[in-house]
Short mmCIF file of C-alpha atoms and ligand atoms in Angstrom, two decimals:
data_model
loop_
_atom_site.label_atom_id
_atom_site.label_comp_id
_atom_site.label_asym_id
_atom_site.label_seq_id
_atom_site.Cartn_x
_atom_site.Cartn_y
_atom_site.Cartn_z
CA UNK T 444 36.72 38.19 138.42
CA UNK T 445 39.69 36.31 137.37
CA UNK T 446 39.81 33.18 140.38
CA UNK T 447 42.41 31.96 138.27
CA UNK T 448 44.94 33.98 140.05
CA UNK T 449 44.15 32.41 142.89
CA UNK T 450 43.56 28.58 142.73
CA UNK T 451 42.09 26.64 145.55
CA UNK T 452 42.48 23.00 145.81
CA UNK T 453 40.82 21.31 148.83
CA UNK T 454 41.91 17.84 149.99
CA UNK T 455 39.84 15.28 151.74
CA UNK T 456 40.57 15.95 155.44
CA UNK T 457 39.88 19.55 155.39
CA UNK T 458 43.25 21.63 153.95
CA UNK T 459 42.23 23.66 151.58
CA UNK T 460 45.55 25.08 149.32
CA UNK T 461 45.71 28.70 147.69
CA UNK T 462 48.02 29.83 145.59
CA UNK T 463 48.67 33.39 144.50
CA UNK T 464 48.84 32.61 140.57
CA UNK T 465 50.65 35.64 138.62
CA UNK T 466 54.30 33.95 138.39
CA UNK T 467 55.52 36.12 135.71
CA UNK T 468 54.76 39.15 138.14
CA UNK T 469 55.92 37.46 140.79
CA UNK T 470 52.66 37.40 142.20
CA UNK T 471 52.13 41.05 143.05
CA UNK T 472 48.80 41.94 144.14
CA UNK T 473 47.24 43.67 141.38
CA UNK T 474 43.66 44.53 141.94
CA UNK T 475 42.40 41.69 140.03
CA UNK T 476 44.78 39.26 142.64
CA UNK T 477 43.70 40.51 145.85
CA UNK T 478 39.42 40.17 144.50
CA UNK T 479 40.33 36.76 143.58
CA UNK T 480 42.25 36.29 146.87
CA UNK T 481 39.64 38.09 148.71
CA UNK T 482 36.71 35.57 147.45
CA UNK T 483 38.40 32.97 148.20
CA UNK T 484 39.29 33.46 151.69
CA UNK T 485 35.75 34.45 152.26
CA UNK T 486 34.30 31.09 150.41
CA UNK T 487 37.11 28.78 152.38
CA UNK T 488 36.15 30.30 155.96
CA UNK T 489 32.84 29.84 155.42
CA UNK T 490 33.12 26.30 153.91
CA UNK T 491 32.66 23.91 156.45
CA UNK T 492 34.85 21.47 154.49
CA UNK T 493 37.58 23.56 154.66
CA UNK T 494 39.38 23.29 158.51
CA UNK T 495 42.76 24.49 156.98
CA UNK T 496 43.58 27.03 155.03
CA UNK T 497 47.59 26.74 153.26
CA UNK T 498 48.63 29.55 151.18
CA UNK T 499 51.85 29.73 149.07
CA UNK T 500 53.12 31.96 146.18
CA UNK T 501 53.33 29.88 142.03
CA UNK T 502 56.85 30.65 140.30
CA UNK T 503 60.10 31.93 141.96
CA UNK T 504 58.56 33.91 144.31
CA UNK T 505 55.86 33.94 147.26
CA UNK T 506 54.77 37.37 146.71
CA UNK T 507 56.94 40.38 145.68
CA UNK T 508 54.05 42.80 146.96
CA UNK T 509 51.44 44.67 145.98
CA UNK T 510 51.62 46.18 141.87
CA UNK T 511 54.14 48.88 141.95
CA UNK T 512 52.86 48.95 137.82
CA UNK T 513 48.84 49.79 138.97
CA UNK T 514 50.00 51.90 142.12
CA UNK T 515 51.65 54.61 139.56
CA UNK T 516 48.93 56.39 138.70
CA UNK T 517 46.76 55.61 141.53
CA UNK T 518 45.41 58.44 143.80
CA UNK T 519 44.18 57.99 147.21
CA UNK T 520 40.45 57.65 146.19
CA UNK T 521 41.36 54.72 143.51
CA UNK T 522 42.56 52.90 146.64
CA UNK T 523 39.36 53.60 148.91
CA UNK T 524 36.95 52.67 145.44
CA UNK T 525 39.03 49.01 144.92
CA UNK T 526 39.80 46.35 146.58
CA UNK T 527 43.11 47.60 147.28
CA UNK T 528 42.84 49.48 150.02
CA UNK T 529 41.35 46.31 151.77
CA UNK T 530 44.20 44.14 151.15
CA UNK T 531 43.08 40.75 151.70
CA UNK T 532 41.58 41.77 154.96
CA UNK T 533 39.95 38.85 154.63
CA UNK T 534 42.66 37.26 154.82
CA UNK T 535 42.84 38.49 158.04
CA UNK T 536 39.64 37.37 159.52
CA UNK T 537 39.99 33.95 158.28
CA UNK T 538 39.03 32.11 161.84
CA UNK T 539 40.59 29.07 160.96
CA UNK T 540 44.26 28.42 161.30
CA UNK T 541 46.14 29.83 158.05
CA UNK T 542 49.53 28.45 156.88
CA UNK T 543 52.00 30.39 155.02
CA UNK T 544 54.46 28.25 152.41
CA UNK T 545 57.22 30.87 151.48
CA UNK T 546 59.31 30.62 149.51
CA UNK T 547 61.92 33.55 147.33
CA UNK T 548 60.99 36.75 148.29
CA UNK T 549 57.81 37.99 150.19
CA UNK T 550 58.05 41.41 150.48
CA UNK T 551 55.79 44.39 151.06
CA UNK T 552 52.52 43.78 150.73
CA UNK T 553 53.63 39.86 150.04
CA UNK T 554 55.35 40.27 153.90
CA UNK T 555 52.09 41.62 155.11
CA UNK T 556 50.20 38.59 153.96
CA UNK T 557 52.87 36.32 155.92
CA UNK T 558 52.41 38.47 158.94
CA UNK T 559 48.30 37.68 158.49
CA UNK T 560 49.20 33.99 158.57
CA UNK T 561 49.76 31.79 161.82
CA UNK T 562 52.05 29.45 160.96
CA UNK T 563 54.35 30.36 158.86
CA UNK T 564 57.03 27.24 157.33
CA UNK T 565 59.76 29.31 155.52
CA UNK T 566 62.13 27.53 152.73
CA UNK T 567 65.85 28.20 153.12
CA UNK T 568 66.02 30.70 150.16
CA UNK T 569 63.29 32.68 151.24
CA UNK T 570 63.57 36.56 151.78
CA UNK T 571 61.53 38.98 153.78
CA UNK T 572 61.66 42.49 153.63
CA UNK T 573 59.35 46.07 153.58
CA UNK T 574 60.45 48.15 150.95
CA UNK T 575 58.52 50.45 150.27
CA UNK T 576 59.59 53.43 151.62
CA UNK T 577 62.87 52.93 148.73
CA UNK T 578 59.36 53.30 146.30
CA UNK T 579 57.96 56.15 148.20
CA UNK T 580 55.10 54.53 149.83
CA UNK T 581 54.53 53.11 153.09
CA UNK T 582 52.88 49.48 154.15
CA UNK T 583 49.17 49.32 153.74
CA UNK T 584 47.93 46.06 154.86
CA UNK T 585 48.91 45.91 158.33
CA UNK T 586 52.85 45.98 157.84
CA UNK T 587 53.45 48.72 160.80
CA UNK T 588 50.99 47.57 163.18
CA UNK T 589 51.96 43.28 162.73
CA UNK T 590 55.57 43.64 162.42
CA UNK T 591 56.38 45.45 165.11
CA UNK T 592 54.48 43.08 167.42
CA UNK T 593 55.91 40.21 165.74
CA UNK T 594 59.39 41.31 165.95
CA UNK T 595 59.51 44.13 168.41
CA UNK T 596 60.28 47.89 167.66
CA UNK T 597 63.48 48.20 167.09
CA UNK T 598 63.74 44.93 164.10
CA UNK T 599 61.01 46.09 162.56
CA UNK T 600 62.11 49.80 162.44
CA UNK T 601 65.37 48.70 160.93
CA UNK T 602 62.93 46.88 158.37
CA UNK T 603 60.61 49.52 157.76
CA UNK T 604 62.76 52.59 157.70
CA UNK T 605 65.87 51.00 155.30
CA UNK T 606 63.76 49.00 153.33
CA UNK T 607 66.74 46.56 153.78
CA UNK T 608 65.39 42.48 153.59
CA UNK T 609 66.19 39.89 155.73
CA UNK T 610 66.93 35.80 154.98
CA UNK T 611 64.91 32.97 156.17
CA UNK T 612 67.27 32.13 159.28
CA UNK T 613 66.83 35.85 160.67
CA UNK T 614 63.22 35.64 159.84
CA UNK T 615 63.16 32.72 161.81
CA UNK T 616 65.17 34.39 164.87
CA UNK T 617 63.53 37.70 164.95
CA UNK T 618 59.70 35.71 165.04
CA UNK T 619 58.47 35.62 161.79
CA UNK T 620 58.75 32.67 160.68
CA UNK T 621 57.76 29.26 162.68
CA UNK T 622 60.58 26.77 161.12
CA UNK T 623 62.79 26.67 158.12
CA UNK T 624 63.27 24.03 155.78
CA UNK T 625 65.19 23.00 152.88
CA UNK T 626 63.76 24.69 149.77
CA UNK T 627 62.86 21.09 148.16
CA UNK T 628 61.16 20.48 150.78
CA UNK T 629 59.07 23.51 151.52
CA UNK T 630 55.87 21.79 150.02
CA UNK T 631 55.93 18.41 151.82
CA UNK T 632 57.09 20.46 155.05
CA UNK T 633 54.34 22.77 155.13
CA UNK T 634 51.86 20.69 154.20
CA UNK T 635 52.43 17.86 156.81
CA UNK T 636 51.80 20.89 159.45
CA UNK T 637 48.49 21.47 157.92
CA UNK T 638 47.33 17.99 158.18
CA UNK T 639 48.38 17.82 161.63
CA UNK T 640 46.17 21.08 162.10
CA UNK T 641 43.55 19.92 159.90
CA UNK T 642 43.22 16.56 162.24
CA UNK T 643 42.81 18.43 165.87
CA UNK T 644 39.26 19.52 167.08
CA UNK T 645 37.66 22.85 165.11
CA UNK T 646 36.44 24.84 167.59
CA UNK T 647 39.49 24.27 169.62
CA UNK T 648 41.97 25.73 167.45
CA UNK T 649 39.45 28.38 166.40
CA UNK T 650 39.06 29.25 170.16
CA UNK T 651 42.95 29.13 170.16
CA UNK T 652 43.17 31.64 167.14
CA UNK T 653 40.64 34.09 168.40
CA UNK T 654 42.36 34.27 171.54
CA UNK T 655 45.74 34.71 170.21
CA UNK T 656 44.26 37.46 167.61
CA UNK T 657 42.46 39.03 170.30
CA UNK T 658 45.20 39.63 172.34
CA UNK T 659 47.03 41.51 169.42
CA UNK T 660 44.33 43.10 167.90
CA UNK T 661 42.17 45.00 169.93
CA UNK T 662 44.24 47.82 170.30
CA UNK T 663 45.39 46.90 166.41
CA UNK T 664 42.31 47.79 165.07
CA UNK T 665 43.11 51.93 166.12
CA UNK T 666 46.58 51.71 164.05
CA UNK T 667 45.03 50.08 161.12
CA UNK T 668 42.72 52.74 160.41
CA UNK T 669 45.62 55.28 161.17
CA UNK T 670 47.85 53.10 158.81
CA UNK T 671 45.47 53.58 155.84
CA UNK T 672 45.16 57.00 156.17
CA UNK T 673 48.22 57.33 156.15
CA UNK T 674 48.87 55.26 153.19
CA UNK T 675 46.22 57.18 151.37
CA UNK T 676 48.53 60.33 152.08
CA UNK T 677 51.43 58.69 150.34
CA UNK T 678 50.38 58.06 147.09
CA UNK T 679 49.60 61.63 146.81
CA UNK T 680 53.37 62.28 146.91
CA UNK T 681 55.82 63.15 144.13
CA UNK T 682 58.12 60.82 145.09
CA UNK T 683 55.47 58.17 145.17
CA UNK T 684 55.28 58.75 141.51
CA UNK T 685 59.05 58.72 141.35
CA UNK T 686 59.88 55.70 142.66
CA UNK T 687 57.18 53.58 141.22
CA UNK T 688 58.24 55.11 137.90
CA UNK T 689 62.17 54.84 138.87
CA UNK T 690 61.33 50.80 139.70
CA UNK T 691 59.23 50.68 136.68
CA UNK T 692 62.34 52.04 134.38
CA UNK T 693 64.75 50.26 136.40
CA UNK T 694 66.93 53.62 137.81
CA UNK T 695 67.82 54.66 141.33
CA UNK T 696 64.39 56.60 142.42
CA UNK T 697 65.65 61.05 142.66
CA UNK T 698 63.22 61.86 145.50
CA UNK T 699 62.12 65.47 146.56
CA UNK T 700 60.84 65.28 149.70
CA UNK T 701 57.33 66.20 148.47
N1 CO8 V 802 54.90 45.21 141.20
C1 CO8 V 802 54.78 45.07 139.87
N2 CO8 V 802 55.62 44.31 139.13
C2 CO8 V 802 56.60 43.66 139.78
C3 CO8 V 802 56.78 43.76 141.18
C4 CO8 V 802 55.87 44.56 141.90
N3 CO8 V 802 55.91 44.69 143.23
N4 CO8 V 802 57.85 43.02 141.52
C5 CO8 V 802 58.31 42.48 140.39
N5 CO8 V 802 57.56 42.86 139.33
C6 CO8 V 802 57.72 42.49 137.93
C7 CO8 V 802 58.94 43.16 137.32
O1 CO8 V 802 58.65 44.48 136.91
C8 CO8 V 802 59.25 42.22 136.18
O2 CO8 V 802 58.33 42.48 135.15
P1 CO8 V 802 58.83 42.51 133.60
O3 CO8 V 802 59.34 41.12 133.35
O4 CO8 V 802 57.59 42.84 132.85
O5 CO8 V 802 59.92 43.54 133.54
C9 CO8 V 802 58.90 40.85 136.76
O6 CO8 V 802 57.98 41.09 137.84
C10 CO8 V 802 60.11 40.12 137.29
O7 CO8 V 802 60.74 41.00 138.24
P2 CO8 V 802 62.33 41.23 138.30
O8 CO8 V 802 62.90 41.16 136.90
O9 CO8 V 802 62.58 42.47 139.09
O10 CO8 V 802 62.77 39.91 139.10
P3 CO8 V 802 64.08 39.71 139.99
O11 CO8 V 802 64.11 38.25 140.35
O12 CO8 V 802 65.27 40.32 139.33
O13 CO8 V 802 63.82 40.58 141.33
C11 CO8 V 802 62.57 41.29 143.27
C12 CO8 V 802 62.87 40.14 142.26
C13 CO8 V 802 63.79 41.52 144.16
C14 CO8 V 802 61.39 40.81 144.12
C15 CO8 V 802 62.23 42.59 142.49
O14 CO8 V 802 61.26 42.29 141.48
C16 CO8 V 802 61.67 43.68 143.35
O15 CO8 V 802 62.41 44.35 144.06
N6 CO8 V 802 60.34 43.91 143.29
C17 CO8 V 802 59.69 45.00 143.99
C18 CO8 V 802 59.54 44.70 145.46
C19 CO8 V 802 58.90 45.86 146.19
O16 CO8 V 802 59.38 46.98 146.20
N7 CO8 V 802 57.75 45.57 146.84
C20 CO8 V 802 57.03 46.54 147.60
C21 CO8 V 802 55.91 47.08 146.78
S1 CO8 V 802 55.06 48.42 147.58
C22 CO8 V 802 53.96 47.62 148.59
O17 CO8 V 802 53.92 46.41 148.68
C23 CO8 V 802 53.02 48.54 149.32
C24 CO8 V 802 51.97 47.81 150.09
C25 CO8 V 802 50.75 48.68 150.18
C26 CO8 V 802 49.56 47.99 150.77
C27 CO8 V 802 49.19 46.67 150.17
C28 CO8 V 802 48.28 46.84 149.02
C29 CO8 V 802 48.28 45.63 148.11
#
């Protein structure tokens, strides 16, 4: 495994910083990003070190979702075999509080990881967005079960079924982002809110978070599993094929309807 692509620096009173390391991708989530992210997420919540965790995207961009390049030729049973399919769930059951830094875009499966996070401190330039249905796919990693509960039906529909992407001030009105601040200083910003995390009792906050996830997630855990099937059933489209392929030669996708 390549934990290069995801770096983890962990500072004295408890924060511990990842950062999604594939800048001239603009950090999509290849297979070999989400193991690295995957291990460690599962290191840092086990760490007792580690009280924060901060996550933010190297380059221009937080996350410009997951590898439209590896999700061309991948069939359904790829995804089930790799880590893909599990898309940083463990992300997801981190129990201790999780701050997103975002900054540029964060979009598919890079919006999905923001909607995993608690906190999220957005820079002034940043962009949010689901578009994968204009690459014939669908979100995989939670994006039609935490969206919608984050921003209601009928935000998250205009989201999901244009594929059109929203700036950090409408982000910030609709509920998915906690604060914006200026872009230079996104790093200080965010960070500050981590210490102040990082400095309150453990199993308080972690009682905190388990409510709070409890209260969305129970009935979450149903439209997950429906989710993946469903995403599963995408990639076994044509026009899957075609708009991966239509991104990857940079032309408007022709899609068939099969
Ligand atoms: N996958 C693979 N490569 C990418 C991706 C991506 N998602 N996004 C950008 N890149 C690559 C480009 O191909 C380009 O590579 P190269 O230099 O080799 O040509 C490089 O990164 C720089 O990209 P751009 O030149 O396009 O940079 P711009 O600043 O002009 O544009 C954008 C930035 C707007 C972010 C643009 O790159 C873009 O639209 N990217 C695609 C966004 C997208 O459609 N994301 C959704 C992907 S589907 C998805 O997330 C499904 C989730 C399924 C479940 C989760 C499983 C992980």
């Amino acid at each position: 495994m390549d934990q290069s692509l995801a770096t983890v620096d962990i500072h004295a009173n408890g924060v511990a910083h990842v950062t999604m390391n594939r800048p001239d991708a603009l950090n999509a989530l290849s297979p070999d990003l989400i193991d690295a992210l995957t291990a460690a997420f599962r290191t840092l919540d086990r760490d007792d070190a580690v009280r924060v965790v901060l996550l933010s995207g190297a380059g221009r961009h937080f996350c410009a979702g997951a590898d439209i390049k590896a999700m061309l030729d991948m069939t359904a049973a790829d995804a089930v075999r790799t880590a893909f399919s599990g898309c940083c769930d463990a992300l997801a059951a981190v129990g201790k509080p999780v701050v997103a830094a975002v900054h540029g875009h964060a979009l598919g499966g890079g919006c999905e990881l923001v909607e995993m996070c608690d906190v999220v401190i957005a820079a002034n330039d940043a962009v949010f967005g689901h578009p994968e249905a204009t690459v014939g796919t669908m979100p995989g990693a939670g994006g039609t079960q935490r969206l919608p509960r984050a921003l209601g039906k009928h935000k998250a529909m205009d989201l999901l079924l244009t594929g059109r992407l929203m700036d950090a001030a409408e982000a910030e009105r609709a509920g998915l982002v906690s604060r914006v601040v200026a872009a230079e200083n996104l790093r200080t910003e965010a960070r500050t809110v981590a210490d102040r995390i990082a400095g309150l009792s453990r199993p308080v906050l972690a009682m905190i978070k388990q409510a709070v996830r409890d209260a969305f997630e129970t009935p979450l855990r149903d439209g997950l599993r429906l989710e993946r099937a469903l995403f599963h059933r995408s990639l076994t489209l044509d026009d899957a094929r075609e708009g991966m392929a239509a991104f990857r030669d940079r032309r408007p996708p022709a899609f068939a309807d099969h």
